[in-house]
Coordinates of N, CA and C in Angstrom, one line a residue:
M1 N 53.1 63.7 49.3 CA 53.3 63.2 50.5 C 53.5 61.4 50.1
P2 N 54.8 61.1 50.9 CA 55.3 59.5 50.7 C 54.2 58.8 50.8
S3 N 54.4 57.6 50.1 CA 53.6 56.3 50.2 C 54.0 55.6 51.6
K4 N 52.8 55.3 52.0 CA 53.2 54.7 53.2 C 53.4 53.3 53.1
Y5 N 53.6 52.5 51.8 CA 54.2 51.2 51.6 C 55.4 51.5 50.7
K6 N 56.0 50.6 50.6 CA 57.3 50.3 49.7 C 57.1 49.0 49.3
T7 N 57.2 48.7 47.9 CA 57.2 47.4 47.6 C 58.5 46.8 47.6
I8 N 58.8 45.6 47.9 CA 60.1 44.9 47.8 C 59.9 43.4 47.8
D9 N 60.6 42.8 46.6 CA 60.7 41.6 46.3 C 59.6 41.4 45.4
G10 N 58.6 42.4 45.1 CA 57.3 42.1 44.7 C 56.1 42.0 45.9
K11 N 56.6 42.3 47.0 CA 55.7 42.4 48.2 C 55.1 44.1 48.9
K12 N 54.3 44.3 49.1 CA 54.0 45.5 49.5 C 54.2 45.4 51.2
C13 N 55.0 46.6 51.5 CA 55.5 46.4 53.0 C 55.3 47.9 53.5
E14 N 54.8 47.9 54.7 CA 54.5 49.1 55.5 C 56.2 49.8 55.9
A15 N 56.0 51.2 55.1 CA 57.1 51.9 55.1 C 57.8 52.2 56.4
D16 N 57.0 52.8 57.4 CA 57.2 53.0 58.7 C 57.8 52.1 59.6
L17 N 57.3 50.8 59.4 CA 57.6 49.6 60.2 C 59.4 49.3 59.5
L18 N 59.4 49.6 58.1 CA 60.7 49.3 57.5 C 61.8 50.3 58.0
A19 N 61.2 51.5 58.5 CA 62.3 52.7 59.0 C 62.7 52.3 60.2
L20 N 61.5 51.7 61.0 CA 62.0 51.4 62.4 C 62.7 50.1 62.4
G21 N 62.4 49.4 61.5 CA 63.5 48.1 61.5 C 64.9 48.5 61.4
E22 N 64.8 49.2 60.4 CA 66.4 49.8 59.8 C 66.8 50.5 61.1
K23 N 66.6 51.0 61.9 CA 67.0 52.0 63.0 C 67.4 51.1 63.9
L24 N 66.7 50.4 64.1 CA 66.9 49.2 65.3 C 67.9 48.2 65.1
T25 N 68.2 47.8 63.8 CA 69.2 46.6 63.4 C 70.6 47.4 62.9
R26 N 70.5 48.9 62.7 CA 71.6 49.4 62.1 C 73.2 49.1 62.7
D27 N 73.2 49.1 64.2 CA 74.2 48.9 64.9 C 74.4 47.6 65.3
A28 N 73.6 46.8 65.6 CA 73.4 45.4 66.5 C 72.5 44.6 66.2
A29 N 72.4 43.2 66.5 CA 71.5 42.6 66.0 C 69.9 43.0 66.6
L30 N 69.3 42.7 66.4 CA 67.9 42.9 66.7 C 67.9 42.7 67.9
S31 N 67.3 43.4 69.3 CA 67.0 42.6 70.8 C 65.5 42.5 70.5
I32 N 65.2 41.5 71.7 CA 63.9 41.3 72.2 C 63.1 42.5 72.3
E33 N 63.6 43.5 73.0 CA 62.9 44.6 73.1 C 62.6 45.6 71.6
G34 N 63.6 45.4 71.0 CA 63.4 46.0 69.7 C 62.5 45.1 69.0
A35 N 62.4 43.8 68.6 CA 61.2 43.0 68.2 C 59.6 43.4 69.1
R36 N 59.7 43.5 70.1 CA 58.4 43.8 70.6 C 58.0 45.6 70.3
S37 N 58.7 46.2 70.1 CA 58.5 47.4 69.6 C 57.8 47.4 68.4
I38 N 58.5 46.5 67.4 CA 58.2 46.8 66.1 C 56.6 46.1 65.8
W39 N 56.6 45.3 67.0 CA 55.3 44.4 66.6 C 54.1 45.0 67.4
E40 N 54.4 46.0 68.6 CA 53.4 46.9 69.0 C 53.1 47.9 68.0
E41 N 54.3 48.3 67.3 CA 54.1 49.3 66.3 C 53.0 49.2 65.2
A42 N 53.0 47.8 64.8 CA 52.3 47.3 63.7 C 51.0 46.7 64.1
L43 N 50.7 46.6 65.5 CA 49.4 46.1 66.0 C 48.5 47.2 66.0
D44 N 47.2 47.0 65.4 CA 46.3 48.0 65.2 C 45.0 47.5 65.3
G45 N 44.1 47.5 66.6 CA 43.1 46.5 67.1 C 43.7 45.1 67.4
N46 N 44.6 45.4 67.7 CA 45.5 43.9 67.9 C 45.6 43.0 66.9
K47 N 45.7 43.3 65.8 CA 45.8 42.9 64.3 C 47.1 43.2 63.9
V48 N 48.0 42.5 63.0 CA 48.8 43.0 62.0 C 48.1 42.5 60.5
T49 N 48.3 43.8 59.7 CA 48.0 43.5 58.5 C 49.1 42.6 57.5
Q50 N 48.7 42.2 56.5 CA 49.8 41.6 55.6 C 50.7 42.3 55.2
P51 N 51.0 43.7 54.6 CA 51.9 44.9 54.5 C 53.0 44.6 55.7
E52 N 52.1 44.8 57.0 CA 53.1 44.8 57.9 C 53.7 43.7 58.5
R53 N 53.1 42.5 58.1 CA 53.7 41.3 58.1 C 54.9 41.0 57.2
C54 N 54.7 41.6 56.0 CA 55.8 41.4 54.9 C 57.1 42.4 55.3
A55 N 56.4 43.6 55.9 CA 57.5 44.4 56.5 C 58.5 43.8 57.5
I56 N 57.6 42.9 58.5 CA 58.7 42.5 59.7 C 59.5 41.2 59.0
E57 N 58.8 40.3 58.1 CA 59.7 39.3 57.2 C 60.8 40.0 56.8
H58 N 60.9 40.9 56.1 CA 62.0 41.8 55.4 C 63.0 41.9 56.4
I59 N 62.4 42.6 57.5 CA 63.6 43.2 58.4 C 64.1 41.6 59.2
M60 N 63.4 40.6 59.7 CA 64.2 39.4 59.8 C 65.3 38.8 59.0
K61 N 64.8 39.0 57.4 CA 65.7 38.6 56.8 C 66.9 39.7 56.3
R62 N 66.7 40.7 56.4 CA 67.6 41.5 56.0 C 68.3 42.1 57.4
S63 N 68.2 42.0 58.4 CA 68.8 42.7 59.2 C 70.4 42.5 59.4
P64 N 71.1 43.4 59.1 CA 72.9 43.3 58.9 C 73.3 42.6 60.0
H65 N 72.8 42.7 61.3 CA 73.5 41.9 62.2 C 72.6 40.6 62.7
G66 N 71.7 40.2 62.0 CA 71.0 39.2 62.5 C 70.1 39.8 63.7
L67 N 69.6 38.8 64.3 CA 68.3 38.7 65.4 C 68.7 38.1 66.7
A68 N 68.9 38.7 67.6 CA 68.9 37.7 69.0 C 67.8 36.7 69.0
S69 N 68.4 35.5 69.4 CA 67.5 34.5 69.7 C 66.2 34.8 70.1
E70 N 66.0 35.3 71.3 CA 64.8 35.8 71.8 C 64.0 36.5 70.8
A71 N 64.7 37.4 70.1 CA 63.9 38.3 69.0 C 63.5 37.2 67.9
K72 N 64.2 36.6 67.7 CA 63.8 35.6 66.6 C 62.6 34.5 66.7
N73 N 62.6 33.8 67.9 CA 61.5 33.3 68.8 C 60.3 34.0 68.8
F74 N 60.4 35.3 69.1 CA 59.2 36.1 69.3 C 58.5 36.4 68.1
F75 N 59.2 36.5 67.0 CA 58.5 36.8 65.8 C 58.2 35.4 65.2
Q76 N 58.8 34.4 65.4 CA 58.7 33.3 64.9 C 56.9 32.7 65.6
Y77 N 56.9 33.1 66.6 CA 55.8 32.8 67.5 C 54.8 33.6 67.1
W78 N 54.8 34.9 67.0 CA 53.5 35.7 66.8 C 53.3 35.9 65.3
L79 N 53.9 35.6 64.6 CA 53.7 35.7 63.0 C 52.9 34.5 62.8
K80 N 52.9 33.6 63.5 CA 52.3 32.2 63.3 C 50.9 32.1 64.3
E81 N 50.7 32.8 65.3 CA 49.5 33.1 66.3 C 48.6 33.5 65.5
E82 N 47.4 32.7 65.5 CA 46.1 33.3 64.9 C 45.1 33.4 65.7
T83 N 45.0 32.6 67.2 CA 43.8 32.7 67.9 C 43.7 34.0 69.1
V84 N 44.7 34.6 69.1 CA 45.0 35.6 70.5 C 44.4 36.8 69.5
S85 N 45.0 37.1 68.4 CA 44.3 38.0 68.1 C 42.6 38.2 67.3
Q86 N 42.3 37.3 67.7 CA 40.8 37.0 67.3 C 40.0 36.9 68.6
L87 N 40.5 36.8 69.6 CA 39.7 37.2 70.9 C 39.1 38.5 71.3
R88 N 38.3 38.7 71.2 CA 37.1 39.8 71.7 C 36.4 39.8 72.8
G89 N 35.8 40.8 73.3 CA 35.0 40.7 74.4 C 34.4 42.3 74.6
A90 N 33.4 42.1 75.7 CA 33.0 43.6 76.0 C 33.9 44.2 76.7
A91 N 33.6 45.5 76.6 CA 34.3 46.7 77.7 C 34.8 46.1 79.1
C92 N 33.9 45.5 79.7 CA 33.5 45.5 81.0 C 33.1 44.0 81.2
V93 N 33.8 43.1 81.9 CA 33.2 41.7 82.5 C 33.5 41.6 84.1
T94 N 32.6 41.0 84.8 CA 32.9 41.3 86.1 C 33.7 39.8 86.4
V95 N 34.7 39.4 87.2 CA 35.4 38.4 87.5 C 35.9 38.3 88.6
D96 N 35.3 37.5 89.7 CA 35.6 37.6 91.2 C 35.3 38.9 92.1
G97 N 34.3 39.7 91.3 CA 34.0 40.5 92.0 C 34.7 42.1 91.6
V98 N 35.6 41.7 90.4 CA 36.5 42.7 89.8 C 35.9 43.1 88.6
R99 N 35.9 44.4 88.0 CA 35.5 44.6 86.9 C 36.6 44.9 85.7
C100 N 36.5 44.0 85.0 CA 37.7 43.8 84.0 C 37.6 43.9 82.5
D101 N 38.5 44.1 81.6 CA 38.4 43.9 80.2 C 38.4 42.4 79.8
E102 N 37.2 42.3 78.9 CA 36.7 40.9 78.8 C 37.8 40.1 77.9
A103 N 38.4 41.1 77.1 CA 39.2 40.5 76.1 C 40.6 40.2 76.4
M104 N 41.1 40.8 77.6 CA 42.1 40.4 78.2 C 42.0 39.0 79.2
I105 N 40.8 38.9 79.5 CA 40.5 38.1 80.3 C 40.9 36.8 79.7
K106 N 40.1 36.7 78.5 CA 40.0 35.6 77.3 C 41.2 35.4 76.9
V107 N 42.5 36.2 77.1 CA 43.8 35.8 76.5 C 44.3 35.1 77.5
A108 N 44.1 35.3 78.8 CA 44.7 34.8 80.1 C 44.2 33.6 80.1
N109 N 42.9 33.1 79.9 CA 42.5 31.9 79.9 C 42.8 30.9 78.6
H110 N 43.1 31.8 77.7 CA 43.3 30.9 76.6 C 44.9 30.5 76.7
F111 N 45.7 31.1 77.3 CA 47.1 30.4 77.6 C 46.9 29.4 79.0
H112 N 46.1 29.7 79.3 CA 45.8 29.0 80.8 C 45.6 27.5 80.4
G113 N 44.6 27.6 79.5 CA 43.8 26.2 79.2 C 45.2 25.2 78.3
R114 N 46.1 26.1 77.4 CA 46.9 25.1 76.9 C 48.0 24.6 77.6
K115 N 48.2 25.2 78.9 CA 49.2 24.3 79.7 C 49.1 24.2 81.4
R116 N 49.3 23.3 81.8 CA 49.0 22.8 83.2 C 49.9 23.9 84.2
G117 N 51.2 24.3 83.7 CA 52.0 25.0 84.6 C 51.6 26.6 84.7
P118 N 52.5 27.1 85.0 CA 52.3 28.9 85.1 C 52.5 29.3 83.7
L119 N 51.5 30.5 83.5 CA 52.0 31.2 82.4 C 53.1 31.8 82.1
G120 N 53.6 32.0 80.9 CA 55.0 32.1 80.3 C 55.0 33.5 79.7
I121 N 56.1 33.9 79.2 CA 56.2 35.4 78.4 C 55.4 35.5 77.3
R122 N 55.1 34.3 76.4 CA 54.1 34.7 75.4 C 52.9 35.0 75.8
A123 N 52.4 34.4 77.2 CA 51.1 34.9 77.5 C 51.0 36.2 78.0
A124 N 52.4 36.6 78.9 CA 52.1 38.0 79.4 C 52.1 39.0 78.3
E125 N 53.0 38.6 77.1 CA 53.0 39.6 75.7 C 51.5 39.8 75.1
G126 N 51.1 38.7 75.2 CA 49.6 38.6 74.5 C 48.7 39.5 75.4
I127 N 48.7 39.0 76.6 CA 47.7 40.1 77.7 C 48.2 41.5 77.3
W128 N 49.2 42.1 77.3 CA 49.7 43.6 77.1 C 49.2 43.7 75.7
F129 N 49.6 43.0 74.5 CA 49.2 43.3 73.6 C 47.5 43.6 73.4
S130 N 47.0 42.6 74.2 CA 45.5 43.1 74.1 C 45.2 44.5 74.7
A131 N 45.9 44.8 75.7 CA 45.8 45.8 76.3 C 46.1 47.3 75.5
L132 N 46.7 47.0 74.7 CA 47.0 47.9 73.5 C 46.4 48.1 72.2
D133 N 45.0 47.5 72.3 CA 44.2 47.4 71.2 C 43.6 48.5 70.8
G134 N 43.4 49.5 71.5 CA 42.9 50.9 71.2 C 44.0 51.9 71.2
R135 N 43.6 53.3 71.5 CA 44.4 54.5 71.5 C 45.5 54.6 72.6
G136 N 45.2 53.5 73.6 CA 46.2 53.4 74.9 C 45.6 52.5 75.8
V137 N 46.3 52.5 77.0 CA 46.2 51.7 77.7 C 44.7 52.2 79.0
T138 N 43.6 51.7 79.2 CA 42.5 52.7 80.2 C 43.0 52.0 81.6
N139 N 42.2 52.7 82.5 CA 42.3 52.4 83.8 C 41.7 51.1 83.8
R140 N 40.5 50.5 83.2 CA 40.1 49.1 83.3 C 41.3 48.4 83.2
E141 N 41.8 48.6 81.9 CA 43.1 47.5 81.5 C 44.0 47.5 82.5
K142 N 44.1 48.5 82.9 CA 45.4 48.7 84.2 C 44.9 47.8 85.4
A143 N 43.5 47.9 85.6 CA 43.2 47.0 86.8 C 42.8 45.7 86.5
T144 N 42.8 45.4 85.0 CA 42.6 44.1 84.6 C 44.3 43.1 84.7
I145 N 45.3 43.9 84.3 CA 46.8 43.7 84.7 C 47.2 43.1 86.1
D146 N 46.5 44.0 87.0 CA 46.7 43.9 88.1 C 45.9 42.7 88.7
F147 N 44.6 42.3 88.4 CA 43.8 41.3 88.7 C 44.4 40.2 88.3
I148 N 45.0 40.0 86.7 CA 45.4 39.0 86.2 C 46.9 38.6 87.0
L149 N 47.6 39.3 87.3 CA 48.7 38.9 88.2 C 48.6 38.4 89.4
R150 N 47.5 38.9 90.2 CA 46.9 38.2 91.3 C 46.1 36.9 91.3
K151 N 45.7 36.8 90.0 CA 44.7 35.6 89.8 C 45.5 34.2 89.1
Y152 N 46.3 34.5 88.4 CA 47.2 33.6 87.5 C 48.8 33.4 88.0
R153 N 48.9 32.1 87.9 CA 50.6 31.8 88.3 C 51.4 32.2 87.1
F154 N 52.4 32.8 87.0 CA 53.5 33.0 86.1 C 54.7 32.6 86.3
D155 N 55.4 32.2 85.2 CA 56.9 31.7 85.7 C 57.6 33.3 85.6
D156 N 58.6 33.4 86.0 CA 59.4 34.6 86.3 C 59.8 35.5 85.2
P157 N 59.9 35.1 84.0 CA 60.1 36.0 82.7 C 58.6 36.7 82.4
G158 N 57.4 35.9 82.7 CA 56.3 36.2 82.3 C 55.9 37.2 83.3
R159 N 56.2 37.0 84.5 CA 55.5 37.9 85.5 C 56.4 39.2 85.9
S160 N 57.7 39.0 85.4 CA 58.7 40.2 85.3 C 58.1 41.2 84.3
F161 N 57.6 40.5 83.1 CA 57.3 41.4 82.1 C 56.0 42.3 82.1
L162 N 54.9 41.4 82.9 CA 53.7 42.1 83.0 C 54.1 43.2 84.2
E163 N 54.8 43.1 85.3 CA 55.1 43.5 86.4 C 55.6 45.2 86.0
S164 N 56.6 44.9 84.8 CA 57.2 46.0 84.3 C 56.1 47.1 83.9
K165 N 55.3 46.2 82.9 CA 54.0 47.4 82.4 C 53.4 48.1 83.7
Q166 N 53.0 47.0 84.5 CA 52.1 47.7 85.8 C 52.7 48.7 86.3
S167 N 54.2 48.6 86.7 CA 55.1 49.8 87.0 C 54.9 51.2 86.2
W168 N 54.8 50.9 84.5 CA 54.8 51.9 83.8 C 53.5 52.8 84.2
L169 N 52.2 51.6 84.1 CA 50.7 52.3 84.3 C 50.7 52.9 85.5
T170 N 51.2 52.3 86.5 CA 51.0 52.9 87.9 C 51.5 54.4 88.2
I171 N 52.9 54.5 87.5 CA 53.4 55.8 87.5 C 52.7 57.1 86.8
A172 N 52.2 56.3 85.2 CA 51.3 57.3 84.8 C 50.1 57.8 85.4
A173 N 49.3 56.6 86.0 CA 48.2 56.9 86.6 C 48.5 57.9 87.4
D174 N 49.8 57.7 88.5 CA 49.6 58.9 89.7 C 50.0 60.2 89.1
A175 N 50.7 60.2 87.9 CA 50.9 61.6 87.3 C 49.5 62.3 86.8
L176 N 48.6 61.3 86.5 CA 47.3 62.2 86.2 C 46.6 62.6 87.1
A177 N 46.9 61.9 88.2 CA 46.1 62.2 89.2 C 46.5 63.7 90.1
V178 N 47.6 64.1 89.6 CA 48.5 65.3 90.1 C 48.3 66.4 89.5
G179 N 47.9 67.7 89.9 CA 47.9 68.7 89.2 C 49.3 69.6 89.4
G180 N 49.4 70.6 88.7 CA 50.5 71.4 88.6 C 51.0 71.7 90.1
E181 N 52.3 71.5 90.7 CA 53.0 72.0 91.6 C 52.4 70.9 92.9
G182 N 52.1 69.8 92.4 CA 51.8 68.9 93.3 C 50.5 68.9 94.0
D183 N 49.6 70.0 93.3 CA 48.4 70.0 94.0 C 47.1 69.3 92.8
R184 N 46.4 68.9 94.0 CA 45.2 67.8 92.9 C 44.4 68.9 92.3
V185 N 43.8 68.6 91.2 CA 42.9 69.4 90.4 C 41.5 68.1 90.4
D186 N 40.3 68.8 90.9 CA 39.3 67.9 91.0 C 38.8 67.4 89.7
G187 N 38.7 68.4 89.1 CA 38.0 67.8 87.4 C 39.2 67.0 87.0
A188 N 40.4 67.1 86.9 CA 41.3 66.4 86.1 C 41.3 65.1 86.8
T189 N 41.5 64.8 88.2 CA 40.9 63.9 89.1 C 39.9 62.9 88.8
L190 N 38.9 63.5 88.6 CA 37.7 62.8 88.2 C 37.8 62.1 86.9
A191 N 38.2 63.0 86.1 CA 38.2 62.6 84.5 C 39.6 61.5 84.5
A192 N 40.7 61.3 85.5 CA 41.5 60.6 85.2 C 41.0 59.0 86.0
A193 N 40.0 59.0 86.9 CA 39.5 58.1 87.7 C 38.8 57.3 86.8
A194 N 38.0 57.7 85.9 CA 37.0 57.3 85.2 C 37.4 55.6 84.4
P195 N 36.8 54.8 84.3 CA 37.6 53.5 84.1 C 38.0 53.6 82.8
D196 N 37.3 54.2 81.8 CA 37.5 54.2 80.1 C 38.8 55.4 79.9
A197 N 39.2 55.8 81.2 CA 40.2 57.1 80.7 C 41.5 56.5 80.6
I198 N 42.2 56.9 79.3 CA 43.3 56.4 79.0 C 44.7 56.8 79.9
V199 N 45.2 55.8 80.4 CA 46.2 56.1 81.4 C 47.6 56.3 81.0
L200 N 47.9 55.4 79.6 CA 49.0 55.8 79.1 C 48.6 55.5 77.5
R201 N 49.2 56.4 76.5 CA 48.8 56.3 75.2 C 49.4 55.3 74.9
R202 N 49.0 54.7 73.5 CA 49.8 53.5 72.9 C 51.0 53.9 72.3
T203 N 50.9 54.9 71.7 CA 52.5 55.4 71.0 C 53.3 55.8 72.1
D204 N 52.9 56.0 73.3 CA 54.0 56.3 74.5 C 54.2 54.9 74.7
A205 N 53.7 54.1 74.9 CA 53.8 52.4 75.3 C 54.7 52.3 74.8
I206 N 54.8 52.2 73.2 CA 56.1 51.8 72.1 C 57.1 52.5 72.6
G207 N 56.8 54.0 72.9 CA 58.2 55.0 73.2 C 59.2 53.8 74.4
L208 N 58.0 53.7 75.3 CA 58.9 53.3 76.7 C 59.6 52.1 76.3
E209 N 58.8 51.2 75.3 CA 59.6 49.7 75.1 C 60.7 50.1 74.3
L210 N 60.7 51.1 73.4 CA 62.2 51.5 73.0 C 63.1 51.7 73.9
S211 N 62.7 52.8 75.1 CA 63.7 53.3 75.7 C 64.6 52.3 76.4
V212 N 63.8 51.0 76.7 CA 64.4 50.0 77.5 C 65.8 49.5 76.6
L213 N 66.0 50.0 75.2 CA 67.1 49.7 74.7 C 68.4 50.6 75.0
T214 N 68.4 52.1 75.6 CA 69.0 52.8 76.4 C 69.2 53.1 77.7
P215 N 68.8 51.9 78.3 CA 68.9 52.4 79.9 C 69.9 52.5 80.8
Q216 N 70.9 53.6 80.0 CA 72.4 53.9 80.8 C 72.2 54.8 81.8
A217 N 71.3 55.7 81.9 CA 71.0 56.6 83.0 C 69.5 56.6 83.4
S218 N 69.3 57.2 84.9 CA 68.1 57.1 85.7 C 67.3 58.0 84.8
S219 N 65.8 57.8 84.9 CA 64.8 58.8 84.7 C 63.8 59.0 85.6
S220 N 62.6 59.8 85.4 CA 61.8 59.9 86.1 C 60.2 60.1 85.5
V221 N 59.4 60.1 86.1 CA 57.8 60.6 85.5 C 57.6 61.7 86.1
H222 N 57.3 63.0 85.2 CA 57.0 64.2 85.8 C 55.5 64.5 85.7
S223 N 54.7 65.1 86.5 CA 53.8 65.9 86.3 C 53.7 67.3 87.0
G224 N 54.0 68.4 86.2 CA 54.6 69.6 86.6 C 55.8 69.7 87.2
A225 N 55.9 70.1 88.6 CA 57.0 70.0 89.3 C 57.3 68.4 90.1
A226 N 56.2 67.7 90.2 CA 56.2 66.6 90.8 C 57.0 65.7 90.1
S227 N 57.7 64.6 90.5 CA 58.2 63.3 89.9 C 58.1 62.3 91.0
T228 N 58.1 61.0 90.2 CA 58.4 59.7 90.9 C 59.5 59.1 90.3
A229 N 60.5 58.4 91.1 CA 61.4 57.6 90.7 C 61.1 56.6 90.1
R230 N 62.0 56.0 89.2 CA 61.9 54.9 88.7 C 61.5 53.6 89.5
P231 N 60.7 52.5 89.5 CA 60.5 51.6 90.4 C 61.8 50.8 90.5
G232 N 61.9 49.9 91.4 CA 63.0 49.1 91.8 C 63.3 47.9 91.1
S233 N 61.9 47.2 90.4 CA 62.2 46.2 90.0 C 61.5 46.2 88.3
G234 N 61.7 45.0 87.6 CA 60.9 45.2 86.0 C 62.0 45.7 85.1
E235 N 61.6 45.9 84.0 CA 62.2 46.8 83.3 C 62.3 48.1 83.4
N236 N 63.3 48.8 82.6 CA 63.6 50.1 82.9 C 62.4 51.0 82.4
L237 N 62.4 51.8 82.9 CA 61.5 53.1 82.7 C 62.1 53.7 81.7
P238 N 62.0 55.0 81.0 CA 62.6 55.5 79.6 C 63.9 56.3 80.3
S239 N 65.0 56.5 79.1 CA 66.2 56.7 79.6 C 66.3 58.1 80.0
S240 N 67.5 58.9 80.4 CA 67.4 60.4 80.7 C 67.3 61.3 79.8
S241 N 67.0 60.9 78.4 CA 66.5 61.7 77.4 C 65.2 61.8 77.4
S242 N 64.6 60.9 77.9 CA 62.6 60.8 77.7 C 62.2 60.8 79.2
S243 N 61.0 61.4 79.5 CA 60.3 61.5 80.5 C 58.6 61.5 80.2
V244 N 57.9 60.9 81.0 CA 56.3 61.1 80.9 C 55.6 62.3 81.8
H245 N 54.9 63.2 80.6 CA 54.7 64.3 81.2 C 53.1 64.5 81.2
L246 N 52.4 65.3 82.1 CA 51.1 65.3 82.3 C 50.8 66.7 81.4
G247 N 50.2 66.3 80.7 CA 49.9 67.8 79.6 C 48.8 68.7 80.4
A248 N 47.7 68.9 79.5 CA 46.9 70.0 80.4 C 46.0 69.1 81.2
A249 N 45.8 69.8 82.1 CA 44.9 69.2 83.5 C 43.7 68.2 82.5
G250 N 44.0 67.1 83.4 CA 42.8 65.8 82.8 C 43.5 65.3 81.6
G251 N 44.9 65.8 80.7 CA 45.1 65.0 79.8 C 45.8 63.8 80.0
T252 N 46.3 63.0 79.1 CA 46.7 61.9 79.0 C 48.2 62.0 79.1
P253 N 49.1 61.3 80.3 CA 50.8 61.3 80.3 C 51.2 61.0 78.7
S254 N 52.3 62.0 78.2 CA 52.9 61.8 76.9 C 54.5 61.5 77.2
V255 N 55.0 61.0 76.3 CA 56.3 60.4 76.5 C 57.1 61.6 75.7
S256 N 58.0 62.3 76.2 CA 58.8 63.7 75.1 C 60.2 63.0 75.1
W257 N 60.6 62.9 74.2 CA 61.9 62.5 73.6 C 62.8 63.8 73.2
G258 N 63.9 64.1 74.0 CA 64.7 65.2 73.6 C 66.1 65.4 74.6

């Protein structure tokens, strides 16, 4: 079994991240979408380990075509940021009558307290990364994103980023609520509606981020024979080579690449 680490210049690096970085930088400068997908791949419990940091630093240094300015700024910020990853909270806290994920609210409040104006792209990313702290994004975390978008002011890039994730989650949740041939399955519907039920797996969320790199054709989200068209705003959903499928009744949607 191959080692999960590679030693480069005396530093232990995460092998999977190195492989992903090599793939994303082979033909062009690393884009902001590529940088986010690398970071999301590294996140585990909303933290990045030292071997993962070393791998990212190696990717930044050795990318044959360099990094787009947005990607460079992204890594420079998140590699230095130490507060957001430490923000923890209860699975549920009630804010203005809405049951929310407390850690995500803490992240929003952290950025809100640092500036008087609207929240920006780094705040939006931090909120999304907090939602990815487990095996996937749950119904409660989805509801928290909805609440945060209503409660806080964002600049255009920040709002666009979170609204794109909101669109992904809405489509995935709709897929979960629909059974084969468009009929509802009572047990599956109840399970899908549970606050802690996973709407979108973490690995699939990363896959959707990567799919933005190849948005040349339209795509759809499927549940059996039912499909939902791509939303008209925000970032693209998967390219034509991918789609989100509902597996067994009550299962979590998964992205297939093929």
